[in-house]
PDB file of C-alpha atoms in Angstrom:
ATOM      1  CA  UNK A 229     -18.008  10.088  -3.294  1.00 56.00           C
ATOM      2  CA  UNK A 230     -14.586   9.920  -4.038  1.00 56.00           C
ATOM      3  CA  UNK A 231     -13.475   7.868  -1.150  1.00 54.00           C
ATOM      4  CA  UNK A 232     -15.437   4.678  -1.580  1.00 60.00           C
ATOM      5  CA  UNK A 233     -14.917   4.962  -5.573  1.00 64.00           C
ATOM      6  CA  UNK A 234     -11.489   5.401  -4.714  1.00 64.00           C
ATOM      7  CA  UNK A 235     -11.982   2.066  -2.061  1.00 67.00           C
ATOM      8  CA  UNK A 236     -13.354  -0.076  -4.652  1.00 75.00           C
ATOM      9  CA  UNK A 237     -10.620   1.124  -7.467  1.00 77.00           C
ATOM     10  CA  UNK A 238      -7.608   0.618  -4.740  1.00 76.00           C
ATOM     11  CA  UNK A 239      -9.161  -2.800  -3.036  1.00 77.00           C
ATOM     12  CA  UNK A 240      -9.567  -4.496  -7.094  1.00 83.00           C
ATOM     13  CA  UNK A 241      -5.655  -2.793  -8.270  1.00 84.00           C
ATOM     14  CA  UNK A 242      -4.651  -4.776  -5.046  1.00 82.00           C
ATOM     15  CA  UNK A 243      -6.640  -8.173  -5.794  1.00 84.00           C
ATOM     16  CA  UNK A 244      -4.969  -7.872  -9.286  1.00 90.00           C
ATOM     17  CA  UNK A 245      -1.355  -7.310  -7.962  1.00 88.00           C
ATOM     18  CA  UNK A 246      -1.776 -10.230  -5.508  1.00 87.00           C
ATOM     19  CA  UNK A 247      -3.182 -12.533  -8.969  1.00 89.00           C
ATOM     20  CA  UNK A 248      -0.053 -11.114 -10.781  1.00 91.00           C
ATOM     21  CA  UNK A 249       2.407 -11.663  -7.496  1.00 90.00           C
ATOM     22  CA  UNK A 250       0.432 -15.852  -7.365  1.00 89.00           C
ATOM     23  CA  UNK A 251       1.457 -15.783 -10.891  1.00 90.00           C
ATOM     24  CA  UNK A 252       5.288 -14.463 -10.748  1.00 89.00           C
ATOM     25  CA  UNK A 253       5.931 -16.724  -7.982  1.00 89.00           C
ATOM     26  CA  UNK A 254       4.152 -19.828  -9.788  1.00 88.00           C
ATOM     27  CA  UNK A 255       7.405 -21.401 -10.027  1.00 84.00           C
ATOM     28  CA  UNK A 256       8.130 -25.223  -8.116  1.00 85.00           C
ATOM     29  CA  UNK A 257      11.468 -23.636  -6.367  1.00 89.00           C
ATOM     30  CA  UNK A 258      11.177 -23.680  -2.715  1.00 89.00           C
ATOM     31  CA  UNK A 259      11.833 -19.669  -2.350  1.00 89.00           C
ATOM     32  CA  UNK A 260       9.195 -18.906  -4.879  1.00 91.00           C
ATOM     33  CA  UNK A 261       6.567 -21.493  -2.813  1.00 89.00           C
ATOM     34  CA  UNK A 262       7.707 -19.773   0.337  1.00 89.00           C
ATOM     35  CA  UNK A 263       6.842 -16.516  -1.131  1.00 91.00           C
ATOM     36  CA  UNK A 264       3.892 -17.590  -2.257  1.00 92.00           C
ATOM     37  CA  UNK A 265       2.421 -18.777   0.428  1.00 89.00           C
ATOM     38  CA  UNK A 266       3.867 -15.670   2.522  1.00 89.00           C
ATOM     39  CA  UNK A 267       1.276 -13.955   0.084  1.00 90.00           C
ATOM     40  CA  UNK A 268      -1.286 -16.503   0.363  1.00 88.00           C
ATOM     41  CA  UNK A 269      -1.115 -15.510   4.541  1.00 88.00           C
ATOM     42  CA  UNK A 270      -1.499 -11.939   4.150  1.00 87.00           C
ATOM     43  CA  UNK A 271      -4.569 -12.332   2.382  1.00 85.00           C
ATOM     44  CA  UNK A 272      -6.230 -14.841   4.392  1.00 84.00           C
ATOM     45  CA  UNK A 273      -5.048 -12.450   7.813  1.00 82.00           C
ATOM     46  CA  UNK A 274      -7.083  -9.851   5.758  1.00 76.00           C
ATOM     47  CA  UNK A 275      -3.936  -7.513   6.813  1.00 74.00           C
ATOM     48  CA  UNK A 276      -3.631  -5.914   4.248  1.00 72.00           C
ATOM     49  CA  UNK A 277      -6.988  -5.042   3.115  1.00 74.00           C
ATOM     50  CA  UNK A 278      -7.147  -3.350   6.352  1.00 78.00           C
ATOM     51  CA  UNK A 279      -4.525  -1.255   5.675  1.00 77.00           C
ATOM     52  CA  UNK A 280      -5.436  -0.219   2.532  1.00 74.00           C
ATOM     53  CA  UNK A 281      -8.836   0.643   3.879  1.00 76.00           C
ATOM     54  CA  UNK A 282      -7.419   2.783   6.708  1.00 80.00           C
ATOM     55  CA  UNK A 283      -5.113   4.412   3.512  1.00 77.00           C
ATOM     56  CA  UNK A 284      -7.753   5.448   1.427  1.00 75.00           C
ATOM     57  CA  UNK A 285      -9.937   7.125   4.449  1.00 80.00           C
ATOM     58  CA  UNK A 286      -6.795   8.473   5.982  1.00 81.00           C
ATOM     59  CA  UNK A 287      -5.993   9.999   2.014  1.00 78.00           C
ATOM     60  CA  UNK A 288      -9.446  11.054   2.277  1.00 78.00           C
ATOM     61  CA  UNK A 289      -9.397  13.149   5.303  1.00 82.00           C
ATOM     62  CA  UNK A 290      -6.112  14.858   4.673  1.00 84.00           C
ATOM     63  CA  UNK A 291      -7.181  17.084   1.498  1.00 79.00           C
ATOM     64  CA  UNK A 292     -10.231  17.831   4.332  1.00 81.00           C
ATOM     65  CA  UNK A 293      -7.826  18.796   7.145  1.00 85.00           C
ATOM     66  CA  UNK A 294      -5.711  21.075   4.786  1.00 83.00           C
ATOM     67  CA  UNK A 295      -6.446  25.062   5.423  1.00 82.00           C
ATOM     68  CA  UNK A 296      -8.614  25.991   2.290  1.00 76.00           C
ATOM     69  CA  UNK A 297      -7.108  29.284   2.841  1.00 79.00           C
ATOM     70  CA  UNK A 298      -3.332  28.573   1.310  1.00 81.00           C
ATOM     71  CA  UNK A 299      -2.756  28.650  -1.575  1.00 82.00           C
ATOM     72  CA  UNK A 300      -3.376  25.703  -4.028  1.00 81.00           C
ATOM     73  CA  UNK A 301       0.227  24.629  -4.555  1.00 82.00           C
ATOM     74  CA  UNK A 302       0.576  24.649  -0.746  1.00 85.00           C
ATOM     75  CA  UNK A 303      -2.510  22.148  -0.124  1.00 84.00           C
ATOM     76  CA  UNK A 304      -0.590  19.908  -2.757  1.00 86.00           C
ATOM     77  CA  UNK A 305       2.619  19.929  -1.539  1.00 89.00           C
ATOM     78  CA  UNK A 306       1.302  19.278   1.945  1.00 88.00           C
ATOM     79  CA  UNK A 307      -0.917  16.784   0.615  1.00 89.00           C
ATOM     80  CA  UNK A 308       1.717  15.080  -1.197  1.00 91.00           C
ATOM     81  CA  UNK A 309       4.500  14.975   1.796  1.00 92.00           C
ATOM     82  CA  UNK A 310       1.915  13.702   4.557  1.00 91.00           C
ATOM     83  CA  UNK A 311       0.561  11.177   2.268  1.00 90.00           C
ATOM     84  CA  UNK A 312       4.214   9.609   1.200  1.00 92.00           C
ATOM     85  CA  UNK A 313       5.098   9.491   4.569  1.00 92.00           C
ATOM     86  CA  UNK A 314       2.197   7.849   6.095  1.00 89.00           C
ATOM     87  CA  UNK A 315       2.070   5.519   3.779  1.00 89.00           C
ATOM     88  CA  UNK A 316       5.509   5.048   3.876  1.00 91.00           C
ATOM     89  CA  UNK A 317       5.542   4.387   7.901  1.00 90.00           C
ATOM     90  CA  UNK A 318       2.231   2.535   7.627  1.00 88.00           C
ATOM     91  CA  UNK A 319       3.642   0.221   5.154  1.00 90.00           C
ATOM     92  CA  UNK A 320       7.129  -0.657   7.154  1.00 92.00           C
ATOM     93  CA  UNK A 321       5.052  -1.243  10.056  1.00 88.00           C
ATOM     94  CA  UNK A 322       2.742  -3.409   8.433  1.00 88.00           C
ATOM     95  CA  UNK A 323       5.396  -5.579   6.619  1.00 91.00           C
ATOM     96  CA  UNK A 324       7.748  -5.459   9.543  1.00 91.00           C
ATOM     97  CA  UNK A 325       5.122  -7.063  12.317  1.00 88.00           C
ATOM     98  CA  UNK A 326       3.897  -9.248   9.418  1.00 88.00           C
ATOM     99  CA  UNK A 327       7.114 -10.610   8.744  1.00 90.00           C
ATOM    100  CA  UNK A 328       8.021 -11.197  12.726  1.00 90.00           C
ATOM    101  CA  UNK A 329       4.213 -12.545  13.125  1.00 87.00           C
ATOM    102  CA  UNK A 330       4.746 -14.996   9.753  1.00 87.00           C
ATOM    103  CA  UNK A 331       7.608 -16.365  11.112  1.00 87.00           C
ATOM    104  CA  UNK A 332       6.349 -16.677  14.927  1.00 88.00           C
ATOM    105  CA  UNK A 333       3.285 -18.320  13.679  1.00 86.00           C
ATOM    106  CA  UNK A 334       4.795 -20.522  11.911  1.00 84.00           C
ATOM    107  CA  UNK A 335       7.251 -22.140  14.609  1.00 86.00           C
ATOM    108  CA  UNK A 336       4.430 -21.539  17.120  1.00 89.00           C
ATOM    109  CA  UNK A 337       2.241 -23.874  15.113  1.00 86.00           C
ATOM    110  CA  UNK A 338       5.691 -26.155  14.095  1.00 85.00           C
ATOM    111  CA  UNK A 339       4.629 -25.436  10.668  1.00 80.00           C
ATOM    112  CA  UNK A 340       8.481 -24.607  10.187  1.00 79.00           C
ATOM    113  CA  UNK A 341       9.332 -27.851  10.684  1.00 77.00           C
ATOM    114  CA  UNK A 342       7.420 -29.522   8.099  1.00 77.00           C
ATOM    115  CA  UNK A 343       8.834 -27.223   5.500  1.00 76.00           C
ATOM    116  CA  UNK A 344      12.378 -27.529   7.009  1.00 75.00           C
ATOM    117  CA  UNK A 345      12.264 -31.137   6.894  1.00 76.00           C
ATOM    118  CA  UNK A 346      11.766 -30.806   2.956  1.00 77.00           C
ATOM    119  CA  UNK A 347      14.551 -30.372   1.137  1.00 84.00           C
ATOM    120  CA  UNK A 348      14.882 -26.674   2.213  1.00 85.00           C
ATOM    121  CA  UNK A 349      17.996 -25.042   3.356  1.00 86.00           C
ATOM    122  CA  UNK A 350      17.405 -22.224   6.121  1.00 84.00           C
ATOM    123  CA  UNK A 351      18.448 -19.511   3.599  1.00 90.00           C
ATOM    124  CA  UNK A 352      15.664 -20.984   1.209  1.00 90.00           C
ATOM    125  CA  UNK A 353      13.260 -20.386   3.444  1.00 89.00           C
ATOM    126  CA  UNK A 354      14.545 -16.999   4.820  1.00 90.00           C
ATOM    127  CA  UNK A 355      14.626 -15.488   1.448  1.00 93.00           C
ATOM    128  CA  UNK A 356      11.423 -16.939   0.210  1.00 92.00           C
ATOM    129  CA  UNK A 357       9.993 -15.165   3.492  1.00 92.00           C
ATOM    130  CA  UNK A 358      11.957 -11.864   2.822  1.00 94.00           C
ATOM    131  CA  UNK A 359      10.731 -12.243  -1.536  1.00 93.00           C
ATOM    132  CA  UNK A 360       7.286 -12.730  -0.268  1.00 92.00           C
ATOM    133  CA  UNK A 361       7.376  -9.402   2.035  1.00 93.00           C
ATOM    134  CA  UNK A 362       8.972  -7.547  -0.422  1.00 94.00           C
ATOM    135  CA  UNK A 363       6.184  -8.433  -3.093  1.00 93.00           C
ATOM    136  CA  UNK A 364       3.853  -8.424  -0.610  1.00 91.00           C
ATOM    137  CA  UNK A 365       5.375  -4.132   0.281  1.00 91.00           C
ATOM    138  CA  UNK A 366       5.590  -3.708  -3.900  1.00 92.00           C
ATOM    139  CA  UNK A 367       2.067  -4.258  -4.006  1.00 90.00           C
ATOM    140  CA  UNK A 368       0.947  -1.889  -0.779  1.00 88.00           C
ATOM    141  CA  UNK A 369       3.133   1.068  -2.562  1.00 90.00           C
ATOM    142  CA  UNK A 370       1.528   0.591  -5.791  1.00 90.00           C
ATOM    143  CA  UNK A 371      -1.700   0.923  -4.025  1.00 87.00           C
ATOM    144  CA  UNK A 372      -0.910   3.424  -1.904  1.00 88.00           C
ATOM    145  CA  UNK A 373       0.609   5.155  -5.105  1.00 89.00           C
ATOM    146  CA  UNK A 374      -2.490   5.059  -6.670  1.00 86.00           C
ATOM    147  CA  UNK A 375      -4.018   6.367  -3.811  1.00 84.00           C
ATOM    148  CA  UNK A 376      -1.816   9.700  -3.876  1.00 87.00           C
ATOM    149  CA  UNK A 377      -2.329   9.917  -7.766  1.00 89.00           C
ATOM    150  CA  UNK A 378      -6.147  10.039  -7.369  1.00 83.00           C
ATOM    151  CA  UNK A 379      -6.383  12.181  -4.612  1.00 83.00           C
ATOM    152  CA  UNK A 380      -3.835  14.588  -5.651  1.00 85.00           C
ATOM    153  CA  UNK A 381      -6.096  14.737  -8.724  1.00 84.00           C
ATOM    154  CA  UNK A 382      -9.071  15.282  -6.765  1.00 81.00           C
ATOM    155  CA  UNK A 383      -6.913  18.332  -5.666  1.00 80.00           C
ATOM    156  CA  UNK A 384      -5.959  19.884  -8.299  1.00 81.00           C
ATOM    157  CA  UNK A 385     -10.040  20.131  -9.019  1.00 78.00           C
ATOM    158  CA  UNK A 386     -10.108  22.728  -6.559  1.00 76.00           C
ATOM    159  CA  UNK A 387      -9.986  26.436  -7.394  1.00 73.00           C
ATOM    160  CA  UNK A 388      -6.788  28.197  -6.555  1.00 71.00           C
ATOM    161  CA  UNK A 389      -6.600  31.711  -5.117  1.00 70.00           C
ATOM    162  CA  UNK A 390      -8.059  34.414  -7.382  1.00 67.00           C
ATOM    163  CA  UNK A 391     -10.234  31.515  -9.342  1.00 64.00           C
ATOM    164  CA  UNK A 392     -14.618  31.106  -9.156  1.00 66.00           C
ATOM    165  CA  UNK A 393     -14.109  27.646 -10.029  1.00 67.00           C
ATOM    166  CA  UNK A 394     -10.824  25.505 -11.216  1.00 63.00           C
ATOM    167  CA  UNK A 395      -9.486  27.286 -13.464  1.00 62.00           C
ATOM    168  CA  UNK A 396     -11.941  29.871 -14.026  1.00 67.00           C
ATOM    169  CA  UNK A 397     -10.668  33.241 -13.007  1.00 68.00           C
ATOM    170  CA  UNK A 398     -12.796  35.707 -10.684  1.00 69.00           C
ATOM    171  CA  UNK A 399     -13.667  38.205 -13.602  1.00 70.00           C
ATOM    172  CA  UNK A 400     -13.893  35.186 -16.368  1.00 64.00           C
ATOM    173  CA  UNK A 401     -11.441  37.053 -18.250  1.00 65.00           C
ATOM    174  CA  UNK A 402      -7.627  34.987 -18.541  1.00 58.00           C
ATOM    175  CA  UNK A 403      -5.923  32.282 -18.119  1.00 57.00           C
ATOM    176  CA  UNK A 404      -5.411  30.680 -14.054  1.00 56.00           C
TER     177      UNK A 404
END
């Protein structure tokens, strides 16, 4: 159905915006190879991918949950506030314990002090960490965007009050 289409169309927009983030950040300044590799991390932790899994099933239950009974412009609006901010709080949470487990990880395993040892200044590598989880978040709401936009569509299929079908009235006589 309309979930895993919606899976497969979400999961390849997000293996596209991580190509195009690789690419952006191609550069040989230490941010940008911080930033990349930040990137490079959340795809091998499969993070992501899990959240935008549990996105497109969670965006897939909520039209489901919503009372068939309201009226269409209801289900939408409802539809469209849950969805922004679940994805919303879903995202921050993500990026903020991926950020704090990045960084941990990386002093844990004295990774940190490889790249420090480079010549890399602590603010380098700060704000090629905080450029990496911002692309990394750009990407997620573009996703999760996409997500709303297709499922809001597969709303507005629905038939409103007073319609057979969408946009098909009762008696088959008027406009919806």
């Amino acid at each position: 159905g309309i979930a895993s289409g919606g899976l497969v169309g979400l999961v390849a927009t997000f293996a596209a915006l991580v190509q195009l983030s690789r690419l952006l950040l191609s550069g040989s300044h230490p941010v940008f190879a911080i930033a990349r590799n930040v990137i490079n991390e959340a795809v091998r932790m499969k993070v992501s991918l899990i959240f935008i899994v549990l996105m497109v099933f969670g965006l897939a239950a909520l039209p489901m949950m919503l009372d068939p009974e309201q009226p269409l412009r209801y289900r939408v609006q409802s539809f469209l506030q849950f969805a922004t901010a679940g994805s919303f709080w879903i995202i921050a949470l993500l990026i903020l314990i991926f950020s704090v487990s990045t960084v941990a990880t990386e002093q844990r395993d004295k990774v940190i002090w490889q790249t420090i040892t480079k010549p890399v200044s602590a603010w380098q590598y700060v704000l090629g960490k905080w450029l990496g989880a911002s692309v990394l978040a750009a990407a997620l709401l573009v996703v999760s965007g996409s997500g709303i936009f297709l499922f809001t569509e597969y709303l507005r299929g629905q038939p409103a009050i007073g319609e057979s079908e969408a946009y098909v009235t009762r008696g088959g006589k008027g406009l919806t």
